[in-house]
Tab-separated table of C-alpha atoms and ligand atoms in Angstrom:
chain	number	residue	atom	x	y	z
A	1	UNK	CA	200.500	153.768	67.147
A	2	UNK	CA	197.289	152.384	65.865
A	3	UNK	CA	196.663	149.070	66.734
A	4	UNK	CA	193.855	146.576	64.977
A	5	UNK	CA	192.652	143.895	67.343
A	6	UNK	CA	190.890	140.837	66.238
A	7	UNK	CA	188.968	138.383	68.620
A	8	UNK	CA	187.649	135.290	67.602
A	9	UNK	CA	187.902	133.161	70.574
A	10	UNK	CA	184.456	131.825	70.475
A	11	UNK	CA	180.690	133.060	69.372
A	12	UNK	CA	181.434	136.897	68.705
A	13	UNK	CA	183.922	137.957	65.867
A	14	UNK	CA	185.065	141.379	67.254
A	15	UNK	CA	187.335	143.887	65.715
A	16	UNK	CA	188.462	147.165	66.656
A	17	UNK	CA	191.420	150.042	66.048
A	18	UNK	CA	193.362	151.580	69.732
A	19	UNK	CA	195.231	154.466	69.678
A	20	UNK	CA	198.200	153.760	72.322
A	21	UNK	CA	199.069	157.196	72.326
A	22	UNK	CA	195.756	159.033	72.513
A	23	UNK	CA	194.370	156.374	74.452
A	24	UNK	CA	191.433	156.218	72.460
A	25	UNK	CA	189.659	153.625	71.273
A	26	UNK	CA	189.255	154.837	67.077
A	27	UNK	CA	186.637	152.393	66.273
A	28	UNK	CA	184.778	149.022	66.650
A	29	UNK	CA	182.600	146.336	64.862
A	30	UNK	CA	181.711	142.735	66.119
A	31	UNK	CA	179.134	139.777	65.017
A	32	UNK	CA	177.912	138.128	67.193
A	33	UNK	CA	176.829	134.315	66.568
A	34	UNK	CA	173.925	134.052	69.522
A	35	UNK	CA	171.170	133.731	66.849
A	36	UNK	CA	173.265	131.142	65.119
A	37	UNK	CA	174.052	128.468	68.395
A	38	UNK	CA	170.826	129.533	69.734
A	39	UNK	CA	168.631	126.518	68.552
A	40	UNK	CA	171.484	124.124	70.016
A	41	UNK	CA	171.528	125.891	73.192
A	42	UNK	CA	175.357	126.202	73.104
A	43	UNK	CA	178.127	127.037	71.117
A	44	UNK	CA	178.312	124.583	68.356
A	45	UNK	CA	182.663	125.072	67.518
A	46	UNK	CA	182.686	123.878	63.864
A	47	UNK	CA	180.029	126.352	63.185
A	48	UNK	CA	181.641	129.035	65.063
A	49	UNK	CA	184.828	128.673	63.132
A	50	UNK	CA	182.823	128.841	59.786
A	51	UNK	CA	181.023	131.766	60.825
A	52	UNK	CA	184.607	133.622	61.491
A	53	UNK	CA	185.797	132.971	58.181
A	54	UNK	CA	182.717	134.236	56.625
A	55	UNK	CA	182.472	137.846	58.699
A	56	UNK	CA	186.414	138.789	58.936
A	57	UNK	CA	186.808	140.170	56.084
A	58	UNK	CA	183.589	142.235	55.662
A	59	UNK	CA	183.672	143.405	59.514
A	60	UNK	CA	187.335	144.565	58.543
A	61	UNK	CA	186.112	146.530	55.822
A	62	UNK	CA	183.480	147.948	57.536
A	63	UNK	CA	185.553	149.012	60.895
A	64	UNK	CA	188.454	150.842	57.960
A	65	UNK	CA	185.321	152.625	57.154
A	66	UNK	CA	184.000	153.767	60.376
A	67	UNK	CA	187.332	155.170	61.316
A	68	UNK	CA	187.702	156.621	58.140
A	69	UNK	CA	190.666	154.754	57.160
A	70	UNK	CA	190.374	154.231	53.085
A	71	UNK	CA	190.903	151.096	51.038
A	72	UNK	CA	194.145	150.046	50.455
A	73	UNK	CA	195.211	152.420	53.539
A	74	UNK	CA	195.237	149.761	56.387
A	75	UNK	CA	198.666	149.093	55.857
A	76	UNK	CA	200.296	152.778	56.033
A	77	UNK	CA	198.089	153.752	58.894
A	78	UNK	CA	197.590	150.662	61.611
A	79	UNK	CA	201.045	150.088	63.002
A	80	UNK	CA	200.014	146.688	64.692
A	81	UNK	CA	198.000	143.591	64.658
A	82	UNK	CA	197.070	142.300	67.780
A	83	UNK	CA	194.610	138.736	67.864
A	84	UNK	CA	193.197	136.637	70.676
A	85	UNK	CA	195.892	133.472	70.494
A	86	UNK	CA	194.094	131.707	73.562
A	87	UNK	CA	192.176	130.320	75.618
A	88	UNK	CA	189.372	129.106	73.152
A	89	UNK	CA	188.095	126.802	70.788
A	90	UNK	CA	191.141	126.099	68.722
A	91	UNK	CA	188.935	125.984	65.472
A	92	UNK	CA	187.874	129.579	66.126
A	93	UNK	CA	191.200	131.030	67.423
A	94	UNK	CA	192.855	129.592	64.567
A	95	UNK	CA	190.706	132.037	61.701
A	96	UNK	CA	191.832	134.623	63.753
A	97	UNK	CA	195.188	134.040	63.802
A	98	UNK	CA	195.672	132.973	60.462
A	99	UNK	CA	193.721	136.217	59.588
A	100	UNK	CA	196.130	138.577	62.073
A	101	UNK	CA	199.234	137.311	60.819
A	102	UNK	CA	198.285	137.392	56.505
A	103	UNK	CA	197.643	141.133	57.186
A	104	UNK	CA	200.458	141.452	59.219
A	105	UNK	CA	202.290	140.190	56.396
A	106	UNK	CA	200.798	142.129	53.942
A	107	UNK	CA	200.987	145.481	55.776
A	108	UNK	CA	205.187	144.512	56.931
A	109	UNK	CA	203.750	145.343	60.763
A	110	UNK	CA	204.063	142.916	63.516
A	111	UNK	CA	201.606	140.531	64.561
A	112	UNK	CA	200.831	139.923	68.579
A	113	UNK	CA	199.099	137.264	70.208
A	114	UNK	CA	197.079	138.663	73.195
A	115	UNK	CA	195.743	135.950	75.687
A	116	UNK	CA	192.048	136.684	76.089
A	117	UNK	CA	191.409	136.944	79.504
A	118	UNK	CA	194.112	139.618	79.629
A	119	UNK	CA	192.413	141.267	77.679
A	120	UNK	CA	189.092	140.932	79.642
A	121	UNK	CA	191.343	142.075	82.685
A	122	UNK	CA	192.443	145.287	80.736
A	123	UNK	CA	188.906	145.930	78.743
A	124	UNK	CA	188.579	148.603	81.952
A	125	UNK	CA	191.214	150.717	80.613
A	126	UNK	CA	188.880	151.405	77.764
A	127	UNK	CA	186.609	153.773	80.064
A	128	UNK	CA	186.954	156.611	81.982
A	129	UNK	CA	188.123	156.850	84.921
A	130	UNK	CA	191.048	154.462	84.272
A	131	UNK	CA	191.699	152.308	87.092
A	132	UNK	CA	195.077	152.670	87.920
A	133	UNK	CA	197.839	149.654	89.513
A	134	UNK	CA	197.975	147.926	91.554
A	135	UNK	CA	193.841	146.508	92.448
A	136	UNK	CA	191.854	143.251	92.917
A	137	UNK	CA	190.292	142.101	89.903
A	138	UNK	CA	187.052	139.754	89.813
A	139	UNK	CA	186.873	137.843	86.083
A	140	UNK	CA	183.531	136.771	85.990
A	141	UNK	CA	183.186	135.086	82.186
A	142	UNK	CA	181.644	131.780	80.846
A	143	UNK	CA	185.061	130.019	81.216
A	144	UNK	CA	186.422	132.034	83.780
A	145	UNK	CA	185.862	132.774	87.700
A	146	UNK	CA	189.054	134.368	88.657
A	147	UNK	CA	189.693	136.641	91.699
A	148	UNK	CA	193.507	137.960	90.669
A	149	UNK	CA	195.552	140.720	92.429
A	150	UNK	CA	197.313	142.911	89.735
A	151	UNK	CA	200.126	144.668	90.162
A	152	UNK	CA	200.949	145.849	86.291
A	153	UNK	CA	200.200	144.642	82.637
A	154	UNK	CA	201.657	140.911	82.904
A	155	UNK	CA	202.092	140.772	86.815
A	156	UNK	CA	198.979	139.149	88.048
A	157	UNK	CA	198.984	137.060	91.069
A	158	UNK	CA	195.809	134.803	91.165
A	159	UNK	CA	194.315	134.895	94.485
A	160	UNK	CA	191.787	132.342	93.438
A	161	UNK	CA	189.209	130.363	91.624
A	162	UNK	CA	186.697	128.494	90.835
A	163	UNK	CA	187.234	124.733	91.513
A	164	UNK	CA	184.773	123.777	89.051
A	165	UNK	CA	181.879	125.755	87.029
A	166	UNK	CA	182.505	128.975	85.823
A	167	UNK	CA	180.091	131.443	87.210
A	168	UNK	CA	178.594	132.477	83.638
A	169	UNK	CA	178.750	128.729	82.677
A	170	UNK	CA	176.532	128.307	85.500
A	171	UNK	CA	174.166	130.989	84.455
A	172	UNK	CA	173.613	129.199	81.177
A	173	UNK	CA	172.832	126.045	82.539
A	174	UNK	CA	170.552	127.307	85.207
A	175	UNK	CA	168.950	128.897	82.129
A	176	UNK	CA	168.831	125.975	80.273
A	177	UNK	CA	167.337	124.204	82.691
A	178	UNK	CA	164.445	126.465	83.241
A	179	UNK	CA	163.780	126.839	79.103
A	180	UNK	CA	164.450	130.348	79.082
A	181	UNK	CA	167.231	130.522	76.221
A	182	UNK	CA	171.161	131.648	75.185
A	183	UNK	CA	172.874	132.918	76.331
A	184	UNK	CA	171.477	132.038	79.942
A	185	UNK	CA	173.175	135.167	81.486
A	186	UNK	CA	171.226	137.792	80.231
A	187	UNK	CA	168.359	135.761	80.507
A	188	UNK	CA	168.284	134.845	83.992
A	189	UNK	CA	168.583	138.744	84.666
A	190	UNK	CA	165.927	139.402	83.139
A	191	UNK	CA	163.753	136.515	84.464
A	192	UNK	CA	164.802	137.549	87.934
A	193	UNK	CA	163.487	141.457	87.768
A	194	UNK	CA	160.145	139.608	88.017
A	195	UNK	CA	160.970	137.197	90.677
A	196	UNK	CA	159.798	137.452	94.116
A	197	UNK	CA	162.249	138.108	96.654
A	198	UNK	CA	163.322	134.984	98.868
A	199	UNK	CA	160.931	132.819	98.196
A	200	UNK	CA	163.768	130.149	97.658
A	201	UNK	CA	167.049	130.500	99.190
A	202	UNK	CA	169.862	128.651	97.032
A	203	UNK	CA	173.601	127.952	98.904
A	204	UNK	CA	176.219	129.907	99.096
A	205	UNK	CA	179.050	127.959	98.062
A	206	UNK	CA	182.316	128.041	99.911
A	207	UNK	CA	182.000	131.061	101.827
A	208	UNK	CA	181.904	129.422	105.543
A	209	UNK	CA	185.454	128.141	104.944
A	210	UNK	CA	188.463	130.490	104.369
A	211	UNK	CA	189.816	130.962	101.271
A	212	UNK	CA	189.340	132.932	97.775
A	213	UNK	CA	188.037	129.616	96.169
A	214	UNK	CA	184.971	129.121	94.544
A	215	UNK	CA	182.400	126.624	93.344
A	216	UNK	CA	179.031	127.037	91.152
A	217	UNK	CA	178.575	123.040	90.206
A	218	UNK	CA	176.222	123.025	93.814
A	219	UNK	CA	173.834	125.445	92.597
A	220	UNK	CA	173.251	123.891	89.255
A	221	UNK	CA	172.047	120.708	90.965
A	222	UNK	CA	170.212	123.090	93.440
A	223	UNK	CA	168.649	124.678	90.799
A	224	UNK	CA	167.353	121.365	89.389
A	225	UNK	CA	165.948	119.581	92.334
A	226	UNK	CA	164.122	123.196	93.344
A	227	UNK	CA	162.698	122.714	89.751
A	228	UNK	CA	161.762	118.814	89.995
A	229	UNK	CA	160.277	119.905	93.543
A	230	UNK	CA	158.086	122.317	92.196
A	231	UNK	CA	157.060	119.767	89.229
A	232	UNK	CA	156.541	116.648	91.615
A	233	UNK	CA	154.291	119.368	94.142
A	234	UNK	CA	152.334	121.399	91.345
A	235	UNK	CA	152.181	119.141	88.686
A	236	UNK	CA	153.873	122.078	86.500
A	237	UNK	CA	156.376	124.585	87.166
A	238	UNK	CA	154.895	128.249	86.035
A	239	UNK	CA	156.175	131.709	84.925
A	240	UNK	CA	156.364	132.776	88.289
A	241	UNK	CA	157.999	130.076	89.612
A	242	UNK	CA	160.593	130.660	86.769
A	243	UNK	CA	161.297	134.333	87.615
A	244	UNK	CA	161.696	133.093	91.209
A	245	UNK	CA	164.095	130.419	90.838
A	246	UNK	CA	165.739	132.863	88.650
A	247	UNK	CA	165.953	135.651	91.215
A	248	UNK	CA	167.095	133.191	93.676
A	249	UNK	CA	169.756	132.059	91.778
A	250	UNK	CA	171.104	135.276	90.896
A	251	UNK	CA	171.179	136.504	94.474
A	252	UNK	CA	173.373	133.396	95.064
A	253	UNK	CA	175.850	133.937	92.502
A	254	UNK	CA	175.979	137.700	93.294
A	255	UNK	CA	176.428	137.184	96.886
A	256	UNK	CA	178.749	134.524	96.675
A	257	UNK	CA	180.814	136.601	93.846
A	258	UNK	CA	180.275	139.554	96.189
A	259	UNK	CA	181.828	137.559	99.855
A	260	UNK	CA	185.079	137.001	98.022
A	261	UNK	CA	185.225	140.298	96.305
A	262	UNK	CA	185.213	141.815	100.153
A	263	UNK	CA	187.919	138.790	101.175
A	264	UNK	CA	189.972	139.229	98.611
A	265	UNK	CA	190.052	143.622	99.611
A	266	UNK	CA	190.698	142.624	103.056
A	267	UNK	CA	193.169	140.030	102.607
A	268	UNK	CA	195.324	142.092	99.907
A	269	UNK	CA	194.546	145.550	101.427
A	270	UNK	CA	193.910	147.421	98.494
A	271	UNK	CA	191.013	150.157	97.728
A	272	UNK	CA	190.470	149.168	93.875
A	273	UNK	CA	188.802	146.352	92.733
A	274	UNK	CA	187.962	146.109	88.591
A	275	UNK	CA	185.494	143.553	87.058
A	276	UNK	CA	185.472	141.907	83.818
A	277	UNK	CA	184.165	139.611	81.683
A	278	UNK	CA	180.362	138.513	80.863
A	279	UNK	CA	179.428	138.210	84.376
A	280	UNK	CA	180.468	141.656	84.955
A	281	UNK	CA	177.684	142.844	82.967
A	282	UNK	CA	175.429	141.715	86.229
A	283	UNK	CA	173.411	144.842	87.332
A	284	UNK	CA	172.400	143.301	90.892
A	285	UNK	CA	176.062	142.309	90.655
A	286	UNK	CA	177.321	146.073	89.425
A	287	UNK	CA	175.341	147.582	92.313
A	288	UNK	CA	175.863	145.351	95.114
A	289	UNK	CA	179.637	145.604	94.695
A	290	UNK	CA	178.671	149.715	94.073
A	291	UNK	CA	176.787	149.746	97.544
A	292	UNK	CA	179.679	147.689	99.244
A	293	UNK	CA	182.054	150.404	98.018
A	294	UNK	CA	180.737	153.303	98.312
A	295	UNK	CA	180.490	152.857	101.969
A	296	UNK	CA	184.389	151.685	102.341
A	297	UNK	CA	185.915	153.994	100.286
A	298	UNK	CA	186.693	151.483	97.640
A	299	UNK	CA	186.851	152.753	93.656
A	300	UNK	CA	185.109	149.734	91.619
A	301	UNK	CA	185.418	149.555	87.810
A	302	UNK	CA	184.199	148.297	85.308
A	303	UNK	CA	183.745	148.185	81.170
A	304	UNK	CA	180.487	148.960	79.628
A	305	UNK	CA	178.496	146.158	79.143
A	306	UNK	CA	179.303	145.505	75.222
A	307	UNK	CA	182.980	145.182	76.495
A	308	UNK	CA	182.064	143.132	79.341
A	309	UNK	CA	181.626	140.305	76.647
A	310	UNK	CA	184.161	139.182	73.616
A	311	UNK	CA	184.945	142.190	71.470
A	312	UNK	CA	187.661	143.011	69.861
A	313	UNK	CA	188.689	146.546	71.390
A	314	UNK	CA	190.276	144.926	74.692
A	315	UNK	CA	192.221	142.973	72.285
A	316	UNK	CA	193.534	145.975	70.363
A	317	UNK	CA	194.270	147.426	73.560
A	318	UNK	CA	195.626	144.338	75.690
A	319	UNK	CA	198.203	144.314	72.262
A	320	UNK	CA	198.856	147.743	72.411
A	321	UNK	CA	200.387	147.303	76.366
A	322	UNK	CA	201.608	143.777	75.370
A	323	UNK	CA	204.032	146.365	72.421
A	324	UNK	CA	205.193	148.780	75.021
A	325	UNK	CA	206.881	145.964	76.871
A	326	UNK	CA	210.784	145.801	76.061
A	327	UNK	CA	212.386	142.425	74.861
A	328	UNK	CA	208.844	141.416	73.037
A	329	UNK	CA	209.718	139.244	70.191
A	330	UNK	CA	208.012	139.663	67.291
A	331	UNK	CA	207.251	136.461	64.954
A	332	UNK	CA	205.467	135.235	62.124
A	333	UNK	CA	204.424	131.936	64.138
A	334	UNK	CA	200.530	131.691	64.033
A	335	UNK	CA	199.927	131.276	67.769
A	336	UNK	CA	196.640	129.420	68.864
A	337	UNK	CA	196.950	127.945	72.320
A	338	UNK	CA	192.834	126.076	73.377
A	339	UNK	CA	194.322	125.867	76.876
A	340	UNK	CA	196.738	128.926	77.799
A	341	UNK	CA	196.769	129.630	82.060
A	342	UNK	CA	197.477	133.409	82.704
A	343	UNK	CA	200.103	132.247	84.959
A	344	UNK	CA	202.441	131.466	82.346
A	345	UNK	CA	202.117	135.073	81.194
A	346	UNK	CA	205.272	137.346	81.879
A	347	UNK	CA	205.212	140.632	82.508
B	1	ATP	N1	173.868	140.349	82.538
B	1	ATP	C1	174.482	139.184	82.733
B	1	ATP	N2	174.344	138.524	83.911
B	1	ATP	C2	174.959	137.349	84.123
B	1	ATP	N3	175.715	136.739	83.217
B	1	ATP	C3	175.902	137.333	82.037
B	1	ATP	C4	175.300	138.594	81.721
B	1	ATP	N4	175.657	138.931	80.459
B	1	ATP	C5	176.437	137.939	80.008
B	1	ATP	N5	176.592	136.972	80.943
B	1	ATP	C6	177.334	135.702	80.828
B	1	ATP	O1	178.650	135.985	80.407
B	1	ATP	C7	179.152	134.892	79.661
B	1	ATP	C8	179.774	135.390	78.390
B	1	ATP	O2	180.876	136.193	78.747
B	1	ATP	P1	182.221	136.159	77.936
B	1	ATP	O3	181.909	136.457	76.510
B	1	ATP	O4	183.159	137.048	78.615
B	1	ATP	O5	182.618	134.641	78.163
B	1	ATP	P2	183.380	133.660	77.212
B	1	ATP	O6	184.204	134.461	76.268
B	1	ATP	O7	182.398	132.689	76.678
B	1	ATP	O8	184.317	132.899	78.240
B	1	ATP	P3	185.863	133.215	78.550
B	1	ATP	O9	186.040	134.675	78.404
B	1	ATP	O10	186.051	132.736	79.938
B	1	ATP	O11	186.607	132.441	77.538
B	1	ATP	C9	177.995	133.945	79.420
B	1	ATP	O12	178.112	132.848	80.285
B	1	ATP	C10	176.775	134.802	79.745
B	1	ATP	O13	175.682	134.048	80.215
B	2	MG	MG1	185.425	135.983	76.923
């Protein structure tokens, strides 16, 4: 079965086509709204929503294309709709929904609701090597700093999380801070290739105590008084300091992200661990967790970086599992949840 995913859960309207059977992902389109939010420095939600609306229909058109599919086809050939029904900005979910379930309608083939970080959790699958159950998974997003042990589609046991910032959040306000744009992620990254090495040493939250929790808020404040430091003893904080505040505050984040990952093994025993979400994108992040498991015999996995953000083919995919699961009801209820946990999710 073919199955059309739709994510609009915040800045990036993604769409895509899965094919359960093949495994194969058939084809994929997204917008993304960075250039729009940029001058706020944030996502602005009422423009977000807008934005949907306005690049649905044409980014459906134009992924029907791409995999060939002709006009008017859609209906005979896509067996499934499958949309991102939570977490998100309500506004933004909502033009996704409403969108899934008209052509649902229209096309007589059932609609499914997909919770997003599922499908960040799954976006893995989309590569080869699969990973296969059960393994640790890190999400690493802008809302989301989850360390979860998975033992199937739906059976995810969270191991733990972060008791405040979200580790990408945390990138973008470091960012912010330090003028150097949205998203902050990417940013930083960059910033930090041209950083010198320990010149500043940032905290490592939380990793002295036991436990799977973590906390970013610390290094945000870190990050500022390092900044105000620099400006109160220099008059002026330059490029260079920049790119070294930046490096220092990735090698926080990386190592902190990085402690847990090895905990979290340890503690559960297993040889797997998969990454997701923005974060996940990390390079010193990729290849410090690569180092780490090359040496223990661990298989790490990951999605390539355009599905480490929103897009819409771990949605189409995510649905496509969420449809080989007996007992799912199907329903013409438009389902938009802002705040959904994971742990309410049934396997
Ligand atoms: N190379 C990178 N290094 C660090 N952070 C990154 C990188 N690329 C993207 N990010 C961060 O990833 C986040 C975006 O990821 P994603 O789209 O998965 O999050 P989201 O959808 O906003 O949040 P959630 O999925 O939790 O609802 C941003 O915070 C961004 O700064
Ligand atoms: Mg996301």
């Amino acid at each position: 079965m073919i199955v059309l995913g739709i994510e609009s859960s915040c800045d990036e309207t993604g769409l895509a086509l899965y094919d359960g059977e093949r495994q194969q992902l058939l084809a994929d389109v997204l917008h993304s709204q960075i250039a729009l939010h940029a001058q706020y420095g944030g996502v602005v939600p009422e423009l977000a929503s807008r934005d949907h609306i306005r690049r649905l229909v044409p980014l459906l058109e134009e992924l029907l294309a791409k995999a060939g599919i002709r006009q008017g086809e859609g209906g005979p050939q896509v067996g499934a709709v499958a949309y991102t029904a939570g977490p998100g900005l309500m506004g933004a979910l909502l033009t996704g929904a409403c969108f899934a379930q008209g052509l649902a309608l229209a096309w007589g083939v059932p609609a499914v609701p997909v919770h997003h970080m599922e499908g960040h959790l799954l976006a893995p699958m989309l590569e080869t090597p699969r990973p296969s159950f059960p393994f640790v998974a890190l999400l690493v997003s802008g809302g989301h700093t989850q360390l979860m042990q998975v033992e199937g589609v739906g059976r995810y046991q969270l191991l733990g999380e972060s008791v405040d910032d979200a580790a990408g959040e945390a990138f973008d306000k470091a960012a912010k801070m330090m003028g150097l744009g949205y998203p902050g992620g990417p940013r930083v990254a960059e910033w930090a290739e041209r950083g010198v090495p320990q010149r500043f040493r940032f905290p490592r939250p939380m990793v002295d105590r036991p436990g799977l929790e973590f906390s970013f808020s610390g290094l945000k404040t870190f990050c500022l008084t390092t900044l105000e430091r620099l400006e109160r003893e220099q008059g002026s904080v330059s490029e260079q300091d920049k790119a070294d505040v930046a490096w220092a505050f990735q090698d926080a984040v990386v190592d902190t992200l990085f402690i847990k990952c090895k905990r979290a093994l340890q503690q559960t025993g297993l040889k797997r661990l998969v990454m997701a979400g923005g974060v996940s994108a990390n390079l010193a992040l990729r290849s410090r967790l690569k180092e780490y498991a090359l040496k223990q015999g661990i298989e790490v996995f990951y999605p390539r970086s355009a599905f480490c953000t929103d897009n819409g083919a771990m949605i189409a995919l995510a649905g496509w599992y969420r449809l080989q699961q007996p007992g799912l009801k199907m329903s013409t209820e438009i389902v938009a949840r802002a705040r959904w946990p994971m742990a309410d999710l049934q396997a």
